[in-house]
Amino acid sequence: MRFLIIGGSGFLGAELARQCSTARHEVAATYLTRPGETTGVEWLPLDVRRREDVAALIAAFRPEAVINTASRSADWTTTATGAVNVALATSATGGRLVHVSSDAVFSGAAIHYDETCVPDPITPYGAAKAAAETAVNAIAPTAVIARTSLIIGDGGSPHEALVHSLATGKGRGVLFTDDMRCPVHVADLAAALLELAASEYHGIHHVAGSDAVSRYELGRLIARRDGLDPDRLPSGRRADTNAPGPIDVRLECGMTQQRLRTTLRGARQFLA
């Protein structure tokens, strides 16, 4: 299969490119500032904010499937407008689109959210992700919109880096005990997205881990796995701060998991 990974030099994009290459798919991946290091991948520079550049690249490569992982928390144009540009270009060439979204589209008021729940974001990033979902659904109704949660790996994610800095005393901050999410391993997420890309499914899918854990519990699990002292991790409550964002958001993935061969493991399992 001929894949194009938008944002291929990012944490998730790099894993998608690696799995595509390992499976001997024909794959290209885009980057904004520097290419990734995965061999067997054609690395292409792209700024998703430039509609004409997105259209030209996708028209030239003509992928059978596009997986869009590109977003920036403080950049509406990349997260929302970029998603529009990718959806328009993919639809114009008849390709299949998988758009990666986030649990940030929810406020946390309901705590549990399945694939039928309507976004109610309370942060600019969540609003940009919700706008992207709406646009992708309108432009490419056969696309998959895959909402996910905290993405963890084997040492390469931002949250793992934060835990290491806090546990070794090199960083400052706290891990919240009341901030609940459903972390997913990057390898599970990538495998699930590739499955969905090759399927005939469309619409909203939730692709997150099976365990709801706090950021503090997640940090302790990471510290133990990596031989660090979990008791050195500072803790606090998001409810006692002015930190923006939802407190407790748990993605229910039952419908999606029934459609997948890939098991979406919980953090207590993949960090054991």
Short mmCIF file of C-alpha atoms in Angstrom, two decimals:
data_model
loop_
_atom_site.label_atom_id
_atom_site.label_comp_id
_atom_site.label_asym_id
_atom_site.label_seq_id
_atom_site.Cartn_x
_atom_site.Cartn_y
_atom_site.Cartn_z
CA MET A 1 0.00 0.00 0.00
CA ARG A 2 1.20 3.53 -0.75
CA PHE A 3 1.17 5.64 2.44
CA LEU A 4 1.86 9.29 3.14
CA ILE A 5 2.49 10.23 6.77
CA ILE A 6 1.92 13.92 7.46
CA GLY A 7 4.14 14.94 10.37
CA GLY A 8 6.37 11.92 9.98
CA SER A 9 9.25 13.36 11.99
CA GLY A 10 7.10 13.64 15.14
CA PHE A 11 6.81 10.99 17.85
CA LEU A 12 3.74 9.23 16.43
CA GLY A 13 4.64 9.95 12.81
CA ALA A 14 8.06 8.36 13.20
CA GLU A 15 6.50 5.16 14.57
CA LEU A 16 3.99 5.08 11.70
CA ALA A 17 6.83 5.49 9.20
CA ARG A 18 8.82 2.73 10.92
CA GLN A 19 5.92 0.28 10.88
CA CYS A 20 5.13 1.07 7.24
CA SER A 21 8.74 0.52 6.25
CA THR A 22 8.96 -2.73 8.24
CA ALA A 23 5.80 -4.01 6.52
CA ARG A 24 7.37 -3.09 3.15
CA HIS A 25 4.72 -0.56 2.24
CA GLU A 26 5.69 2.24 -0.10
CA VAL A 27 5.85 5.20 2.26
CA ALA A 28 6.69 8.88 2.25
CA ALA A 29 6.67 11.09 5.32
CA THR A 30 6.67 14.85 5.66
CA TYR A 31 8.66 17.09 7.98
CA LEU A 32 8.71 20.80 8.78
CA THR A 33 12.25 21.46 10.00
CA ARG A 34 14.28 18.27 9.60
CA PRO A 35 13.66 14.79 8.18
CA GLY A 36 13.32 11.69 10.31
CA GLU A 37 15.87 8.91 10.43
CA THR A 38 13.80 5.87 9.39
CA THR A 39 15.28 4.11 6.38
CA GLY A 40 13.09 2.99 3.52
CA VAL A 41 11.06 6.21 3.79
CA GLU A 42 10.99 9.07 1.31
CA TRP A 43 11.27 12.25 3.41
CA LEU A 44 9.49 15.30 1.99
CA PRO A 45 9.53 18.87 3.37
CA LEU A 46 6.06 20.33 3.93
CA ASP A 47 4.36 23.16 5.80
CA VAL A 48 0.73 22.08 6.16
CA ARG A 49 -0.28 25.72 6.60
CA ARG A 50 0.46 26.33 2.90
CA ARG A 51 -2.52 24.95 0.98
CA GLU A 52 -0.88 25.07 -2.42
CA ASP A 53 2.16 23.15 -1.17
CA VAL A 54 0.00 20.45 0.42
CA ALA A 55 -2.04 20.09 -2.76
CA ALA A 56 1.08 19.87 -4.95
CA LEU A 57 2.81 17.28 -2.76
CA ILE A 58 -0.20 14.98 -2.47
CA ALA A 59 -0.99 15.31 -6.18
CA ALA A 60 2.61 14.37 -7.04
CA PHE A 61 2.93 11.43 -4.63
CA ARG A 62 -0.67 10.20 -5.08
CA PRO A 63 -0.90 8.10 -1.91
CA GLU A 64 -3.55 5.46 -1.43
CA ALA A 65 -3.78 6.48 2.22
CA VAL A 66 -2.81 9.64 4.11
CA ILE A 67 -2.41 9.67 7.90
CA ASN A 68 -2.33 13.20 9.28
CA THR A 69 -0.55 13.51 12.64
CA ALA A 70 0.42 17.18 12.31
CA SER A 71 -0.62 19.60 15.05
CA ARG A 72 0.81 22.25 17.37
CA SER A 73 -0.79 23.09 20.69
CA ALA A 74 -0.40 26.86 20.33
CA ASP A 75 -0.92 27.08 16.57
CA TRP A 76 -4.49 27.12 15.24
CA THR A 77 -3.30 27.37 11.65
CA THR A 78 -1.28 24.15 11.82
CA THR A 79 -3.85 22.18 13.82
CA ALA A 80 -7.09 23.33 12.19
CA THR A 81 -6.29 24.97 8.85
CA GLY A 82 -3.57 22.40 8.17
CA ALA A 83 -6.12 19.62 8.63
CA VAL A 84 -8.41 21.35 6.11
CA ASN A 85 -5.57 21.60 3.60
CA VAL A 86 -4.70 17.91 3.96
CA ALA A 87 -8.35 16.83 3.69
CA LEU A 88 -8.94 18.91 0.55
CA ALA A 89 -5.81 17.61 -1.17
CA THR A 90 -6.45 13.99 -0.22
CA SER A 91 -10.05 14.15 -1.43
CA ALA A 92 -8.94 15.72 -4.71
CA THR A 93 -6.72 12.72 -5.48
CA GLY A 94 -9.17 10.09 -4.25
CA GLY A 95 -6.99 8.90 -1.38
CA ARG A 96 -8.05 7.49 1.95
CA LEU A 97 -7.63 9.81 4.95
CA VAL A 98 -7.01 9.02 8.62
CA HIS A 99 -6.99 12.18 10.71
CA VAL A 100 -5.51 11.97 14.21
CA SER A 101 -7.49 13.93 16.80
CA SER A 102 -7.32 14.19 20.58
CA ASP A 103 -9.24 13.77 23.82
CA ALA A 104 -8.64 17.53 24.20
CA VAL A 105 -11.90 18.04 22.26
CA PHE A 106 -13.75 17.21 25.51
CA SER A 107 -14.24 19.34 28.63
CA GLY A 108 -14.18 16.48 31.13
CA ALA A 109 -17.66 17.33 32.42
CA ALA A 110 -18.96 13.88 31.45
CA ILE A 111 -15.70 12.04 32.35
CA HIS A 112 -16.53 9.03 30.12
CA TYR A 113 -16.72 9.67 26.37
CA ASP A 114 -17.52 7.13 23.67
CA GLU A 115 -17.32 7.57 19.90
CA THR A 116 -20.80 9.15 19.71
CA CYS A 117 -20.02 12.05 22.06
CA VAL A 118 -20.01 15.59 20.68
CA PRO A 119 -16.95 17.79 21.36
CA ASP A 120 -17.18 20.50 24.03
CA PRO A 121 -13.61 21.86 24.21
CA ILE A 122 -12.46 24.35 26.85
CA THR A 123 -8.94 25.13 25.56
CA PRO A 124 -7.71 26.74 22.31
CA TYR A 125 -5.98 23.49 21.35
CA GLY A 126 -9.15 21.49 21.98
CA ALA A 127 -11.14 23.99 19.94
CA ALA A 128 -8.68 23.72 17.04
CA LYS A 129 -8.88 19.92 17.16
CA ALA A 130 -12.70 20.05 17.24
CA ALA A 131 -12.74 22.45 14.29
CA ALA A 132 -10.43 20.11 12.39
CA GLU A 133 -12.76 17.18 13.06
CA THR A 134 -15.75 19.13 11.74
CA ALA A 135 -13.88 20.18 8.61
CA VAL A 136 -12.49 16.71 7.87
CA ASN A 137 -15.94 15.16 8.26
CA ALA A 138 -17.44 17.70 5.85
CA ILE A 139 -14.68 17.51 3.24
CA ALA A 140 -13.97 13.77 3.41
CA PRO A 141 -16.98 11.90 4.87
CA THR A 142 -15.28 8.54 4.23
CA ALA A 143 -12.28 9.53 6.38
CA VAL A 144 -11.46 8.07 9.79
CA ILE A 145 -11.14 10.57 12.63
CA ALA A 146 -9.12 8.85 15.35
CA ARG A 147 -9.18 10.46 18.79
CA THR A 148 -6.38 9.43 21.09
CA SER A 149 -4.94 10.32 24.50
CA LEU A 150 -1.46 10.64 26.05
CA ILE A 151 1.00 8.83 23.79
CA ILE A 152 3.76 6.90 25.59
CA GLY A 153 6.64 4.90 24.17
CA ASP A 154 9.80 3.21 25.32
CA GLY A 155 11.45 6.43 26.42
CA GLY A 156 10.87 8.88 23.58
CA SER A 157 7.69 10.73 24.51
CA PRO A 158 7.46 14.21 26.08
CA HIS A 159 5.73 12.80 29.18
CA GLU A 160 8.50 10.25 29.72
CA ALA A 161 11.07 13.02 29.37
CA LEU A 162 9.20 15.08 31.98
CA VAL A 163 9.10 12.15 34.40
CA HIS A 164 12.85 11.62 34.03
CA SER A 165 13.61 15.28 34.63
CA LEU A 166 11.42 15.39 37.75
CA ALA A 167 12.71 12.09 39.17
CA THR A 168 16.33 13.16 38.76
CA GLY A 169 15.78 16.65 40.14
CA LYS A 170 16.69 18.33 36.86
CA GLY A 171 13.19 19.64 36.17
CA ARG A 172 10.57 21.61 38.03
CA GLY A 173 6.82 21.05 38.30
CA VAL A 174 4.37 18.48 39.60
CA LEU A 175 2.38 15.55 38.28
CA PHE A 176 -1.33 15.87 38.97
CA THR A 177 -3.07 13.15 40.97
CA ASP A 178 -6.55 14.15 39.76
CA ASP A 179 -5.75 14.62 36.04
CA MET A 180 -7.00 11.39 34.48
CA ARG A 181 -6.37 10.11 30.96
CA CYS A 182 -6.16 6.80 29.07
CA PRO A 183 -2.54 6.63 27.87
CA VAL A 184 -1.75 4.55 24.79
CA HIS A 185 1.52 3.01 23.66
CA VAL A 186 2.76 4.59 20.44
CA ALA A 187 3.28 1.17 18.80
CA ASP A 188 -0.31 0.14 19.55
CA LEU A 189 -1.65 3.46 18.30
CA ALA A 190 0.34 3.34 15.07
CA ALA A 191 -0.69 -0.26 14.36
CA ALA A 192 -4.34 0.65 14.97
CA LEU A 193 -4.16 3.66 12.66
CA LEU A 194 -2.62 1.56 9.88
CA GLU A 195 -5.38 -1.00 10.34
CA LEU A 196 -8.03 1.68 10.09
CA ALA A 197 -6.34 3.15 7.01
CA ALA A 198 -6.55 -0.23 5.26
CA SER A 199 -10.17 -0.80 6.32
CA GLU A 200 -13.49 0.45 4.96
CA TYR A 201 -14.49 2.10 8.24
CA HIS A 202 -15.13 5.81 8.50
CA GLY A 203 -16.11 8.40 11.07
CA ILE A 204 -15.07 8.80 14.70
CA HIS A 205 -12.94 6.13 16.36
CA HIS A 206 -11.39 6.22 19.83
CA VAL A 207 -7.89 4.77 19.97
CA ALA A 208 -6.61 4.98 23.54
CA GLY A 209 -5.40 2.64 26.27
CA SER A 210 -7.70 0.50 28.38
CA ASP A 211 -6.55 1.97 31.74
CA ALA A 212 -7.62 5.32 33.16
CA VAL A 213 -4.68 6.59 35.22
CA SER A 214 -3.65 9.94 36.67
CA ARG A 215 -0.59 11.72 35.36
CA TYR A 216 1.01 11.02 38.74
CA GLU A 217 0.31 7.27 38.60
CA LEU A 218 1.55 7.23 35.03
CA GLY A 219 4.72 8.95 36.14
CA ARG A 220 5.30 6.39 38.89
CA LEU A 221 4.81 3.54 36.39
CA ILE A 222 7.35 5.11 34.03
CA ALA A 223 9.83 5.72 36.84
CA ARG A 224 9.65 2.11 38.05
CA ARG A 225 10.08 0.76 34.53
CA ASP A 226 13.15 2.93 33.99
CA GLY A 227 14.80 2.19 37.32
CA LEU A 228 14.09 5.60 38.86
CA ASP A 229 12.71 6.33 42.33
CA PRO A 230 8.97 7.03 41.96
CA ASP A 231 8.88 8.56 45.44
CA ARG A 232 10.96 11.48 44.14
CA LEU A 233 8.14 12.57 41.81
CA PRO A 234 6.35 15.68 43.12
CA SER A 235 2.56 15.52 43.11
CA GLY A 236 -0.30 18.01 43.23
CA ARG A 237 -3.90 18.53 42.18
CA ARG A 238 -4.89 20.30 38.98
CA ALA A 239 -8.09 21.41 40.76
CA ASP A 240 -5.94 23.47 43.15
CA THR A 241 -4.22 25.37 40.31
CA ASN A 242 -5.15 27.70 37.48
CA ALA A 243 -3.80 25.27 34.88
CA PRO A 244 -6.13 25.33 31.86
CA GLY A 245 -7.71 22.22 30.46
CA PRO A 246 -10.00 19.36 31.38
CA ILE A 247 -9.30 17.36 34.54
CA ASP A 248 -10.80 13.92 33.90
CA VAL A 249 -11.29 12.65 30.33
CA ARG A 250 -11.62 8.93 29.69
CA LEU A 251 -12.03 7.74 26.11
CA GLU A 252 -14.27 4.69 25.82
CA CYS A 253 -12.87 2.60 22.95
CA GLY A 254 -15.21 -0.41 22.95
CA MET A 255 -16.60 0.05 19.44
CA THR A 256 -13.19 0.72 17.94
CA GLN A 257 -11.50 -2.18 19.75
CA GLN A 258 -14.11 -4.58 18.37
CA ARG A 259 -13.04 -3.57 14.86
CA LEU A 260 -9.30 -3.95 15.45
CA ARG A 261 -6.91 -6.88 15.58
CA THR A 262 -4.48 -4.65 17.49
CA THR A 263 -5.00 -4.76 21.25
CA LEU A 264 -5.06 -1.33 22.84
CA ARG A 265 -3.14 -2.12 26.02
CA GLY A 266 -3.51 -0.11 29.20
CA ALA A 267 -0.61 1.72 30.82
CA ARG A 268 -0.43 -0.72 33.73
CA GLN A 269 0.22 -3.46 31.19
CA PHE A 270 2.64 -1.84 28.76
CA LEU A 271 4.63 -0.18 31.57
CA ALA A 272 4.79 -3.28 33.76
#
